[in-house]
Short mmCIF file of C-alpha atoms in Angstrom, two decimals:
data_model
loop_
_atom_site.label_atom_id
_atom_site.label_comp_id
_atom_site.label_asym_id
_atom_site.label_seq_id
_atom_site.Cartn_x
_atom_site.Cartn_y
_atom_site.Cartn_z
CA MET A 1 -33.07 -23.46 13.99
CA ASN A 2 -30.23 -25.94 14.70
CA GLN A 3 -26.61 -24.97 15.46
CA TYR A 4 -25.34 -25.69 11.85
CA ASN A 5 -27.86 -23.60 10.20
CA PHE A 6 -27.23 -20.60 12.49
CA LEU A 7 -23.49 -20.97 12.01
CA PHE A 8 -24.15 -21.10 8.21
CA ILE A 9 -26.07 -18.11 8.53
CA CYS A 10 -23.46 -16.20 10.38
CA GLN A 11 -20.78 -17.31 8.07
CA LEU A 12 -22.65 -16.31 4.99
CA GLY A 13 -23.88 -12.93 6.47
CA MET A 14 -20.15 -12.20 7.52
CA GLY A 15 -18.95 -13.23 3.78
CA LEU A 16 -21.41 -11.37 2.00
CA PHE A 17 -21.32 -8.02 3.97
CA TRP A 18 -17.39 -8.00 3.79
CA ILE A 19 -17.71 -8.69 0.05
CA LEU A 20 -20.12 -5.81 -0.18
CA THR A 21 -17.66 -3.56 1.84
CA TYR A 22 -14.74 -4.36 -0.57
CA ILE A 23 -17.04 -3.87 -3.72
CA LEU A 24 -18.00 -0.42 -2.03
CA ILE A 25 -14.23 0.33 -1.39
CA ILE A 26 -13.36 -0.30 -4.89
CA LYS A 27 -16.25 1.72 -6.39
CA ARG A 28 -15.47 4.71 -4.18
CA SER A 29 -11.77 4.57 -4.77
CA PHE A 30 -12.35 4.58 -8.64
CA GLN A 31 -14.82 7.68 -8.08
CA ASP A 32 -12.32 9.76 -5.87
CA GLU A 33 -9.06 8.36 -7.27
CA LYS A 34 -8.02 7.73 -3.76
CA TYR A 35 -7.11 4.26 -2.10
CA GLY A 36 -9.84 3.04 0.09
CA MET A 37 -8.04 0.82 2.50
CA PRO A 38 -4.69 1.48 4.60
CA MET A 39 -1.72 -0.21 3.47
CA VAL A 40 -1.15 -2.41 6.65
CA ALA A 41 -4.79 -3.47 6.50
CA ILE A 42 -4.35 -4.45 2.64
CA CYS A 43 -1.20 -6.49 3.37
CA ALA A 44 -2.86 -8.16 6.22
CA ASN A 45 -5.91 -9.09 4.59
CA ILE A 46 -4.38 -10.43 1.23
CA SER A 47 -1.90 -12.36 3.39
CA TRP A 48 -4.77 -14.22 5.40
CA GLU A 49 -6.87 -14.78 2.42
CA PHE A 50 -3.98 -16.32 0.47
CA ILE A 51 -3.08 -18.53 3.36
CA PHE A 52 -6.57 -19.91 4.19
CA THR A 53 -7.60 -20.22 0.67
CA PHE A 54 -4.64 -21.97 -0.76
CA ILE A 55 -2.25 -23.19 1.96
CA TYR A 56 -4.80 -24.14 4.74
CA PRO A 57 -8.05 -24.26 3.14
CA GLN A 58 -11.22 -24.20 5.21
CA ASN A 59 -14.66 -25.67 4.72
CA ASP A 60 -15.99 -25.35 1.12
CA LEU A 61 -18.23 -22.16 2.01
CA GLN A 62 -15.30 -20.26 3.75
CA ARG A 63 -12.88 -21.21 1.03
CA VAL A 64 -15.29 -19.55 -1.77
CA ILE A 65 -15.63 -16.56 0.48
CA SER A 66 -12.00 -16.28 1.16
CA PHE A 67 -11.14 -16.71 -2.55
CA ILE A 68 -13.76 -13.87 -3.50
CA TRP A 69 -12.12 -11.68 -0.62
CA PHE A 70 -8.70 -12.36 -2.14
CA VAL A 71 -9.61 -11.28 -5.65
CA LEU A 72 -11.44 -8.05 -4.56
CA ASP A 73 -8.32 -7.38 -2.41
CA LEU A 74 -6.03 -7.82 -5.41
CA VAL A 75 -7.90 -4.74 -6.95
CA ILE A 76 -7.95 -2.77 -3.69
CA MET A 77 -4.19 -3.42 -3.45
CA TRP A 78 -3.87 -2.25 -7.14
CA GLN A 79 -5.53 0.90 -6.18
CA TYR A 80 -3.50 1.70 -3.16
CA LEU A 81 -0.21 1.15 -5.39
CA ILE A 82 -1.65 3.69 -8.02
CA TYR A 83 -3.41 6.35 -6.03
CA GLY A 84 -1.26 5.81 -2.97
CA ARG A 85 1.86 6.70 -4.98
CA ASN A 86 0.14 9.73 -6.39
CA GLU A 87 -0.79 10.80 -2.91
CA TYR A 88 2.70 10.43 -1.28
CA LYS A 89 4.81 11.26 -4.42
CA LYS A 90 5.66 14.67 -2.59
CA THR A 91 6.74 13.09 0.62
CA ILE A 92 8.50 9.75 -0.30
CA SER A 93 10.43 8.30 -3.26
CA SER A 94 8.72 5.74 -5.66
CA LYS A 95 11.49 3.28 -4.40
CA LEU A 96 10.58 3.69 -0.75
CA PHE A 97 6.93 3.58 -1.32
CA TYR A 98 7.01 0.15 -3.03
CA THR A 99 9.80 -1.28 -0.90
CA SER A 100 7.77 -0.42 2.08
CA PHE A 101 4.62 -2.14 0.69
CA LEU A 102 6.64 -5.26 -0.21
CA PHE A 103 8.23 -5.33 3.24
CA THR A 104 4.94 -5.07 4.95
CA LEU A 105 3.33 -7.71 2.85
CA SER A 106 6.12 -10.12 3.57
CA VAL A 107 5.91 -9.41 7.31
CA SER A 108 2.05 -9.76 7.41
CA PHE A 109 2.41 -13.22 5.75
CA LEU A 110 5.03 -14.34 8.15
CA ILE A 111 3.37 -13.34 11.30
CA ILE A 112 -0.02 -14.84 10.29
CA MET A 113 1.68 -18.00 9.36
CA VAL A 114 3.62 -18.01 12.63
CA LEU A 115 0.79 -17.02 14.89
CA SER A 116 -1.39 -19.71 13.47
CA HIS A 117 1.16 -22.47 13.99
CA GLU A 118 1.94 -21.29 17.55
CA LEU A 119 -1.78 -21.14 18.40
CA HIS A 120 -2.45 -24.33 16.56
CA ASP A 121 -5.15 -22.34 14.78
CA MET A 122 -5.15 -23.65 11.27
CA GLU A 123 -8.62 -21.86 10.50
CA GLY A 124 -7.06 -18.56 11.15
CA LYS A 125 -9.62 -17.49 13.77
CA TYR A 126 -7.12 -15.49 16.05
CA ALA A 127 -5.33 -13.75 13.34
CA ALA A 128 -8.76 -12.71 11.58
CA PHE A 129 -10.11 -10.95 14.97
CA ILE A 130 -6.72 -9.48 15.39
CA GLN A 131 -6.77 -8.16 11.81
CA ASN A 132 -10.34 -6.84 12.00
CA LEU A 133 -9.71 -4.90 15.31
CA MET A 134 -6.63 -3.59 13.64
CA MET A 135 -8.34 -2.47 10.44
CA SER A 136 -11.18 -0.77 12.54
CA GLY A 137 -8.47 1.44 14.33
CA LEU A 138 -6.75 2.04 10.92
CA PHE A 139 -9.90 3.19 8.97
CA ILE A 140 -10.48 5.87 11.82
CA GLY A 141 -6.77 6.86 11.31
CA LEU A 142 -7.06 7.05 7.40
CA LEU A 143 -10.44 9.11 7.83
CA LEU A 144 -8.76 11.54 10.45
CA GLY A 145 -5.54 11.95 8.62
CA ARG A 146 -7.33 13.02 5.41
CA GLY A 147 -10.17 15.15 7.18
CA SER A 148 -12.29 14.05 4.49
CA LEU A 149 -14.68 11.18 3.08
CA ALA A 150 -12.12 10.67 -0.01
CA GLY A 151 -12.11 6.97 -0.51
CA GLN A 152 -14.74 6.26 2.10
CA SER A 153 -18.44 6.56 2.88
CA MET A 154 -21.31 5.83 5.24
CA SER A 155 -22.25 2.44 3.19
CA ILE A 156 -18.61 1.09 3.70
CA ALA A 157 -18.75 1.99 7.40
CA LEU A 158 -22.11 0.32 7.84
CA CYS A 159 -21.44 -2.82 5.87
CA LYS A 160 -17.97 -3.39 7.73
CA MET A 161 -19.86 -3.22 11.08
CA ILE A 162 -22.52 -5.67 9.93
CA GLY A 163 -19.99 -8.04 8.59
CA THR A 164 -18.17 -7.81 12.04
CA LEU A 165 -21.56 -8.41 13.73
CA PHE A 166 -22.27 -11.53 12.02
CA ALA A 167 -18.83 -13.02 12.98
CA ALA A 168 -18.86 -11.79 16.61
CA VAL A 169 -22.35 -13.32 17.35
CA GLY A 170 -21.46 -16.76 15.56
CA PHE A 171 -18.20 -16.76 17.62
CA PHE A 172 -19.44 -15.53 20.92
CA ILE A 173 -22.24 -18.43 20.86
CA TYR A 174 -20.24 -21.34 19.40
CA PHE A 175 -16.53 -20.38 19.93
CA ARG A 176 -16.50 -18.27 22.90
CA THR A 177 -13.07 -17.14 24.37
CA PRO A 178 -12.00 -14.28 26.50
CA PHE A 179 -9.67 -12.95 23.67
CA ILE A 180 -12.27 -13.36 20.84
CA THR A 181 -14.79 -11.71 23.03
CA ILE A 182 -12.87 -8.83 24.02
CA THR A 183 -11.43 -8.24 20.45
CA SER A 184 -14.96 -8.42 18.94
CA MET A 185 -16.37 -6.03 21.34
CA ALA A 186 -13.43 -3.63 20.70
CA THR A 187 -13.95 -3.92 16.93
CA VAL A 188 -17.71 -3.10 17.12
CA MET A 189 -17.04 0.00 19.27
CA TYR A 190 -14.36 1.28 16.98
CA ASP A 191 -16.75 0.56 13.92
CA LEU A 192 -19.38 2.56 15.83
CA LEU A 193 -16.87 5.34 16.35
CA TYR A 194 -16.04 5.06 12.52
CA ILE A 195 -19.44 5.47 11.60
CA ALA A 196 -20.13 8.46 13.89
CA LEU A 197 -17.14 10.20 12.35
CA VAL A 198 -18.25 9.42 8.73
CA TYR A 199 -21.63 10.78 9.66
CA ARG A 200 -20.15 13.85 11.05
CA LEU A 201 -17.93 14.42 8.15
CA SER A 202 -20.78 14.09 5.74
CA ARG A 203 -22.71 16.75 7.53
CA LYS A 204 -20.08 19.30 6.96
#
């Protein structure tokens, strides 16, 4: 198998398993009436997907994948704004809830734009790996904070990790840097911890 074909498989595998992850999150959120992705992760994802689909589009396959991610994340964002508002209505006002979301979305967009320019990374590689690591930690925090599988499932956890593995393997072989290697390994370890926590809760 030549380099191009292997990279294509890794890119396609990453894209498909993350699409499946998003679909499963949407499905579980509707079932439980609980948002399935933390706010900061939603804001970072939508910002990255918008930037690298419409402002700095990548190769044809990744552009299609990123656009699908973006559309699915819009649904996940809507679920957060609806279910999250209900979840926090006793602790914060509606004004503060929506203001904090818009502020986080704006900051996420600016950080990803500035980071990509400063690192001369118009493909968003570094921002993507940072976000994935951040998301893995945030999913664990969401799970522990709720103390239940509301909005979460083993299938979500497994698909997220498999998508991460496809990206990690592809970049380790063909675009290896110490930073990406460390963030990839850390993300996989957090994903394994997340799977273990989901399994433990599912046994209760």
